[in-house]
PDB file of C-alpha atoms in Angstrom:
ATOM      1  CA  UNK R 210     108.147 -99.303 -73.838  1.00  0.00           C
ATOM      2  CA  UNK R 211     108.020 -97.718 -70.398  1.00  0.00           C
ATOM      3  CA  UNK R 212     110.665 -98.239 -67.738  1.00  0.00           C
ATOM      4  CA  UNK R 213     108.270-100.279 -65.636  1.00  0.00           C
ATOM      5  CA  UNK R 214     107.858-102.816 -68.468  1.00  0.00           C
ATOM      6  CA  UNK R 215     111.556-103.176 -69.239  1.00  0.00           C
ATOM      7  CA  UNK R 216     113.162-103.177 -65.802  1.00  0.00           C
ATOM      8  CA  UNK R 217     113.831-106.513 -64.118  1.00  0.00           C
ATOM      9  CA  UNK R 218     113.302-105.970 -60.403  1.00  0.00           C
ATOM     10  CA  UNK R 219     113.881-109.051 -58.286  1.00  0.00           C
ATOM     11  CA  UNK R 220     114.298-109.840 -54.605  1.00  0.00           C
ATOM     12  CA  UNK R 221     116.170-113.063 -53.858  1.00  0.00           C
ATOM     13  CA  UNK R 222     114.731-113.997 -50.479  1.00  0.00           C
ATOM     14  CA  UNK R 223     114.871-116.551 -47.701  1.00  0.00           C
ATOM     15  CA  UNK R 224     116.332-117.123 -44.272  1.00  0.00           C
ATOM     16  CA  UNK R 225     119.975-116.663 -43.449  1.00  0.00           C
ATOM     17  CA  UNK R 226     122.212-119.276 -45.043  1.00  0.00           C
ATOM     18  CA  UNK R 227     119.950-120.070 -48.004  1.00  0.00           C
ATOM     19  CA  UNK R 228     122.331-118.488 -50.539  1.00  0.00           C
ATOM     20  CA  UNK R 229     120.610-115.164 -51.296  1.00  0.00           C
ATOM     21  CA  UNK R 230     123.804-113.243 -51.908  1.00  0.00           C
ATOM     22  CA  UNK R 231     125.547-115.879 -53.994  1.00  0.00           C
ATOM     23  CA  UNK R 232     122.513-116.616 -56.159  1.00  0.00           C
ATOM     24  CA  UNK R 233     121.608-112.925 -56.344  1.00  0.00           C
ATOM     25  CA  UNK R 234     125.058-111.982 -57.636  1.00  0.00           C
ATOM     26  CA  UNK R 235     124.981-114.762 -60.234  1.00  0.00           C
ATOM     27  CA  UNK R 236     121.471-113.798 -61.336  1.00  0.00           C
ATOM     28  CA  UNK R 237     122.463-110.132 -61.610  1.00  0.00           C
ATOM     29  CA  UNK R 238     125.444-111.065 -63.778  1.00  0.00           C
ATOM     30  CA  UNK R 239     123.267-113.269 -65.955  1.00  0.00           C
ATOM     31  CA  UNK R 240     120.624-110.541 -66.393  1.00  0.00           C
ATOM     32  CA  UNK R 241     123.179-107.727 -66.698  1.00  0.00           C
ATOM     33  CA  UNK R 242     121.609-106.122 -63.661  1.00  0.00           C
ATOM     34  CA  UNK R 243     122.904-104.225 -60.674  1.00  0.00           C
ATOM     35  CA  UNK R 244     123.133-106.247 -57.465  1.00  0.00           C
ATOM     36  CA  UNK R 245     122.231-104.783 -54.076  1.00  0.00           C
ATOM     37  CA  UNK R 246     123.150-106.623 -50.878  1.00  0.00           C
ATOM     38  CA  UNK R 247     120.221-105.873 -48.595  1.00  0.00           C
ATOM     39  CA  UNK R 248     122.259-106.601 -45.466  1.00  0.00           C
ATOM     40  CA  UNK R 249     124.460-103.585 -46.306  1.00  0.00           C
ATOM     41  CA  UNK R 250     121.470-101.310 -45.711  1.00  0.00           C
ATOM     42  CA  UNK R 251     120.797-102.436 -42.139  1.00  0.00           C
ATOM     43  CA  UNK R 252     121.308 -99.568 -39.699  1.00  0.00           C
ATOM     44  CA  UNK R 253     124.157-100.072 -37.192  1.00  0.00           C
ATOM     45  CA  UNK R 254     121.666-100.772 -34.368  1.00  0.00           C
ATOM     46  CA  UNK R 255     120.252-103.763 -36.275  1.00  0.00           C
ATOM     47  CA  UNK R 256     123.717-105.142 -36.962  1.00  0.00           C
ATOM     48  CA  UNK R 257     124.621-104.739 -33.285  1.00  0.00           C
ATOM     49  CA  UNK R 258     121.457-106.560 -32.213  1.00  0.00           C
ATOM     50  CA  UNK R 259     122.001-109.449 -34.624  1.00  0.00           C
ATOM     51  CA  UNK R 260     125.700-109.718 -33.725  1.00  0.00           C
ATOM     52  CA  UNK R 261     124.617-110.027 -30.083  1.00  0.00           C
ATOM     53  CA  UNK R 262     122.182-112.808 -31.030  1.00  0.00           C
ATOM     54  CA  UNK R 263     119.064-110.653 -30.578  1.00  0.00           C
ATOM     55  CA  UNK R 264     116.346-111.275 -33.148  1.00  0.00           C
ATOM     56  CA  UNK R 265     115.034-108.229 -34.980  1.00  0.00           C
ATOM     57  CA  UNK R 266     111.448-107.124 -34.490  1.00  0.00           C
ATOM     58  CA  UNK R 267     109.083-105.804 -37.134  1.00  0.00           C
ATOM     59  CA  UNK R 268     109.866-102.326 -35.821  1.00  0.00           C
ATOM     60  CA  UNK R 269     113.629-102.937 -36.166  1.00  0.00           C
ATOM     61  CA  UNK R 270     113.152-104.024 -39.771  1.00  0.00           C
ATOM     62  CA  UNK R 271     110.832-101.187 -40.850  1.00  0.00           C
ATOM     63  CA  UNK R 272     113.408 -98.517 -41.817  1.00  0.00           C
ATOM     64  CA  UNK R 273     115.603-101.165 -43.419  1.00  0.00           C
ATOM     65  CA  UNK R 274     112.739-102.404 -45.591  1.00  0.00           C
ATOM     66  CA  UNK R 275     111.786 -98.838 -46.504  1.00  0.00           C
ATOM     67  CA  UNK R 276     115.366 -98.159 -47.613  1.00  0.00           C
ATOM     68  CA  UNK R 277     115.377-101.270 -49.793  1.00  0.00           C
ATOM     69  CA  UNK R 278     111.973-100.267 -51.206  1.00  0.00           C
ATOM     70  CA  UNK R 279     113.399 -96.838 -52.054  1.00  0.00           C
ATOM     71  CA  UNK R 280     116.261 -98.474 -53.946  1.00  0.00           C
ATOM     72  CA  UNK R 281     113.734-100.594 -55.867  1.00  0.00           C
ATOM     73  CA  UNK R 282     111.553 -97.543 -56.586  1.00  0.00           C
ATOM     74  CA  UNK R 283     114.576 -95.620 -57.870  1.00  0.00           C
ATOM     75  CA  UNK R 284     115.574 -98.501 -60.168  1.00  0.00           C
ATOM     76  CA  UNK R 285     111.974 -98.793 -61.383  1.00  0.00           C
ATOM     77  CA  UNK R 286     111.781 -95.068 -62.156  1.00  0.00           C
ATOM     78  CA  UNK R 287     115.099 -95.171 -64.013  1.00  0.00           C
ATOM     79  CA  UNK R 288     114.288 -98.389 -65.881  1.00  0.00           C
ATOM     80  CA  UNK R 289     117.324-100.142 -64.398  1.00  0.00           C
ATOM     81  CA  UNK R 290     117.548-103.851 -63.719  1.00  0.00           C
ATOM     82  CA  UNK R 291     118.089-104.536 -60.010  1.00  0.00           C
ATOM     83  CA  UNK R 292     118.530-107.771 -58.084  1.00  0.00           C
ATOM     84  CA  UNK R 293     118.316-107.411 -54.294  1.00  0.00           C
ATOM     85  CA  UNK R 294     119.150-109.930 -51.592  1.00  0.00           C
ATOM     86  CA  UNK R 295     116.716-109.502 -48.709  1.00  0.00           C
ATOM     87  CA  UNK R 296     115.259-112.016 -46.286  1.00  0.00           C
ATOM     88  CA  UNK R 297     111.705-110.669 -46.913  1.00  0.00           C
ATOM     89  CA  UNK R 298     110.501-113.226 -44.388  1.00  0.00           C
ATOM     90  CA  UNK R 299     106.891-112.096 -44.022  1.00  0.00           C
ATOM     91  CA  UNK R 300     104.244-111.220 -46.553  1.00  0.00           C
ATOM     92  CA  UNK R 301     103.934-107.819 -44.861  1.00  0.00           C
ATOM     93  CA  UNK R 302     107.641-107.194 -45.476  1.00  0.00           C
ATOM     94  CA  UNK R 303     107.224-108.172 -49.128  1.00  0.00           C
ATOM     95  CA  UNK R 304     104.232-105.841 -49.362  1.00  0.00           C
ATOM     96  CA  UNK R 305     106.465-102.941 -48.278  1.00  0.00           C
ATOM     97  CA  UNK R 306     108.912-103.863 -51.032  1.00  0.00           C
ATOM     98  CA  UNK R 307     106.169-104.518 -53.590  1.00  0.00           C
ATOM     99  CA  UNK R 308     104.780-101.021 -53.018  1.00  0.00           C
ATOM    100  CA  UNK R 309     107.917 -99.737 -54.773  1.00  0.00           C
ATOM    101  CA  UNK R 310     107.033-101.485 -58.053  1.00  0.00           C
ATOM    102  CA  UNK R 311     104.173-103.677 -59.210  1.00  0.00           C
ATOM    103  CA  UNK R 312     106.641-105.558 -61.405  1.00  0.00           C
ATOM    104  CA  UNK R 313     108.764-106.719 -58.455  1.00  0.00           C
ATOM    105  CA  UNK R 314     109.305-110.483 -58.435  1.00  0.00           C
ATOM    106  CA  UNK R 315     110.573-112.727 -55.643  1.00  0.00           C
ATOM    107  CA  UNK R 316     112.868-115.756 -55.882  1.00  0.00           C
ATOM    108  CA  UNK R 317     112.491-117.698 -52.630  1.00  0.00           C
ATOM    109  CA  UNK R 318     115.384-120.010 -51.787  1.00  0.00           C
ATOM    110  CA  UNK R 319     114.217-122.814 -49.525  1.00  0.00           C
ATOM    111  CA  UNK R 320     116.432-125.350 -47.749  1.00  0.00           C
ATOM    112  CA  UNK R 321     116.015-127.757 -44.836  1.00  0.00           C
ATOM    113  CA  UNK R 322     117.058-126.483 -41.412  1.00  0.00           C
ATOM    114  CA  UNK R 323     120.077-128.853 -41.068  1.00  0.00           C
ATOM    115  CA  UNK R 324     121.488-127.566 -44.377  1.00  0.00           C
ATOM    116  CA  UNK R 325     121.017-123.957 -43.278  1.00  0.00           C
ATOM    117  CA  UNK R 326     122.627-124.629 -39.883  1.00  0.00           C
ATOM    118  CA  UNK R 327     125.650-126.274 -41.508  1.00  0.00           C
ATOM    119  CA  UNK R 328     126.086-123.374 -43.930  1.00  0.00           C
ATOM    120  CA  UNK R 329     125.822-120.779 -41.166  1.00  0.00           C
ATOM    121  CA  UNK R 330     128.285-122.679 -38.967  1.00  0.00           C
ATOM    122  CA  UNK R 331     130.799-122.750 -41.836  1.00  0.00           C
ATOM    123  CA  UNK R 332     130.305-119.101 -42.840  1.00  0.00           C
ATOM    124  CA  UNK R 333     132.908-116.521 -41.903  1.00  0.00           C
ATOM    125  CA  UNK R 334     132.823-112.743 -41.997  1.00  0.00           C
ATOM    126  CA  UNK R 335     129.100-112.298 -41.385  1.00  0.00           C
ATOM    127  CA  UNK R 336     127.418-110.964 -38.274  1.00  0.00           C
ATOM    128  CA  UNK R 337     124.395-113.280 -38.344  1.00  0.00           C
ATOM    129  CA  UNK R 338     124.926-116.072 -35.774  1.00  0.00           C
ATOM    130  CA  UNK R 339     123.504-119.578 -36.189  1.00  0.00           C
ATOM    131  CA  UNK R 340     121.440-118.959 -33.050  1.00  0.00           C
ATOM    132  CA  UNK R 341     119.147-116.528 -34.920  1.00  0.00           C
ATOM    133  CA  UNK R 342     118.159-119.028 -37.604  1.00  0.00           C
ATOM    134  CA  UNK R 343     115.365-120.445 -35.449  1.00  0.00           C
ATOM    135  CA  UNK R 344     113.762-117.011 -34.998  1.00  0.00           C
ATOM    136  CA  UNK R 345     113.812-116.482 -38.768  1.00  0.00           C
ATOM    137  CA  UNK R 346     112.260-119.889 -39.421  1.00  0.00           C
ATOM    138  CA  UNK R 347     109.539-119.172 -36.852  1.00  0.00           C
ATOM    139  CA  UNK R 348     108.361-115.994 -38.592  1.00  0.00           C
ATOM    140  CA  UNK R 349     108.948-117.164 -42.172  1.00  0.00           C
ATOM    141  CA  UNK R 350     105.871-116.917 -44.382  1.00  0.00           C
ATOM    142  CA  UNK R 351     106.789-118.470 -47.737  1.00  0.00           C
ATOM    143  CA  UNK R 352     105.341-116.578 -50.696  1.00  0.00           C
ATOM    144  CA  UNK R 353     101.740-117.429 -51.509  1.00  0.00           C
ATOM    145  CA  UNK R 354     100.356-118.336 -54.931  1.00  0.00           C
ATOM    146  CA  UNK R 355      99.090-114.789 -55.486  1.00  0.00           C
ATOM    147  CA  UNK R 356     102.565-113.265 -55.125  1.00  0.00           C
ATOM    148  CA  UNK R 357     104.914-112.873 -58.116  1.00  0.00           C
ATOM    149  CA  UNK R 358     107.261-115.491 -56.700  1.00  0.00           C
ATOM    150  CA  UNK R 359     108.885-118.807 -57.340  1.00  0.00           C
ATOM    151  CA  UNK R 360     110.348-121.247 -54.827  1.00  0.00           C
ATOM    152  CA  UNK R 361     113.651-122.911 -55.623  1.00  0.00           C
ATOM    153  CA  UNK R 362     115.475-125.745 -53.851  1.00  0.00           C
ATOM    154  CA  UNK R 363     118.442-123.996 -52.266  1.00  0.00           C
ATOM    155  CA  UNK R 364     120.328-127.274 -51.887  1.00  0.00           C
ATOM    156  CA  UNK R 365     121.076-127.132 -55.622  1.00  0.00           C
ATOM    157  CA  UNK R 366     124.271-125.468 -56.875  1.00  0.00           C
ATOM    158  CA  UNK R 367     124.069-121.661 -56.959  1.00  0.00           C
ATOM    159  CA  UNK R 368     124.731-121.494 -60.715  1.00  0.00           C
ATOM    160  CA  UNK R 369     121.825-123.850 -61.354  1.00  0.00           C
ATOM    161  CA  UNK R 370     119.573-121.767 -59.102  1.00  0.00           C
ATOM    162  CA  UNK R 371     120.513-118.586 -60.972  1.00  0.00           C
ATOM    163  CA  UNK R 372     119.722-120.379 -64.243  1.00  0.00           C
ATOM    164  CA  UNK R 373     116.346-121.544 -62.935  1.00  0.00           C
ATOM    165  CA  UNK R 374     115.531-118.059 -61.653  1.00  0.00           C
ATOM    166  CA  UNK R 375     116.457-116.447 -64.975  1.00  0.00           C
ATOM    167  CA  UNK R 376     114.318-118.945 -66.888  1.00  0.00           C
ATOM    168  CA  UNK R 377     111.359-118.306 -64.567  1.00  0.00           C
ATOM    169  CA  UNK R 378     111.740-114.543 -64.948  1.00  0.00           C
ATOM    170  CA  UNK R 379     111.861-114.842 -68.728  1.00  0.00           C
ATOM    171  CA  UNK R 380     108.602-116.813 -68.721  1.00  0.00           C
ATOM    172  CA  UNK R 381     106.916-114.612 -66.108  1.00  0.00           C
ATOM    173  CA  UNK R 382     103.947-112.722 -67.547  1.00  0.00           C
ATOM    174  CA  UNK R 383     103.753-108.970 -67.006  1.00  0.00           C
ATOM    175  CA  UNK R 384     102.167-107.928 -63.722  1.00  0.00           C
ATOM    176  CA  UNK R 385      98.414-107.477 -63.592  1.00  0.00           C
ATOM    177  CA  UNK R 386      97.306-103.860 -63.670  1.00  0.00           C
ATOM    178  CA  UNK R 387      97.208-102.350 -60.201  1.00  0.00           C
ATOM    179  CA  UNK R 388      93.793-102.289 -58.602  1.00  0.00           C
ATOM    180  CA  UNK R 389      92.625 -99.037 -57.097  1.00  0.00           C
ATOM    181  CA  UNK R 390      93.069 -99.141 -53.334  1.00  0.00           C
ATOM    182  CA  UNK R 391      90.725 -97.464 -50.923  1.00  0.00           C
TER     183      UNK R 391
END
């Protein structure tokens, strides 16, 4: 079996405060996969902007997304399991990541705004202020039916979400063969 058929490559996605890191770590442990915190790959300029309460633009996110895509491509080539936490807010962002591997799957954690606000207000040690949540919600494009994605209720306990994600991944059919692009 080729590396592309055996590697589990997953992005746990959603807006800030939805539980990407917590669920991603639990899912990685469950699948015996490496975990990559996408926020750790932001260049210093992005972190400075977010810390100052300035929303990132598509241009700000481009190099960050390309770095995450490279990590996914490397894992794909090596046949390694990799779970990545990344907001992946827009379909275009997910397309950048998906270009790294046709087998990439997305676990979208969705929660109501008041829940997200409360979590962000209670969070310590992270540079993302509550004030930027609105900008993320405004640009959020939940995964469409034609994307290899599932949506989970992020108000559930993290362990339950990791269990649900693992079950979905186990039942997920292999990706369709890539179509030739012009």
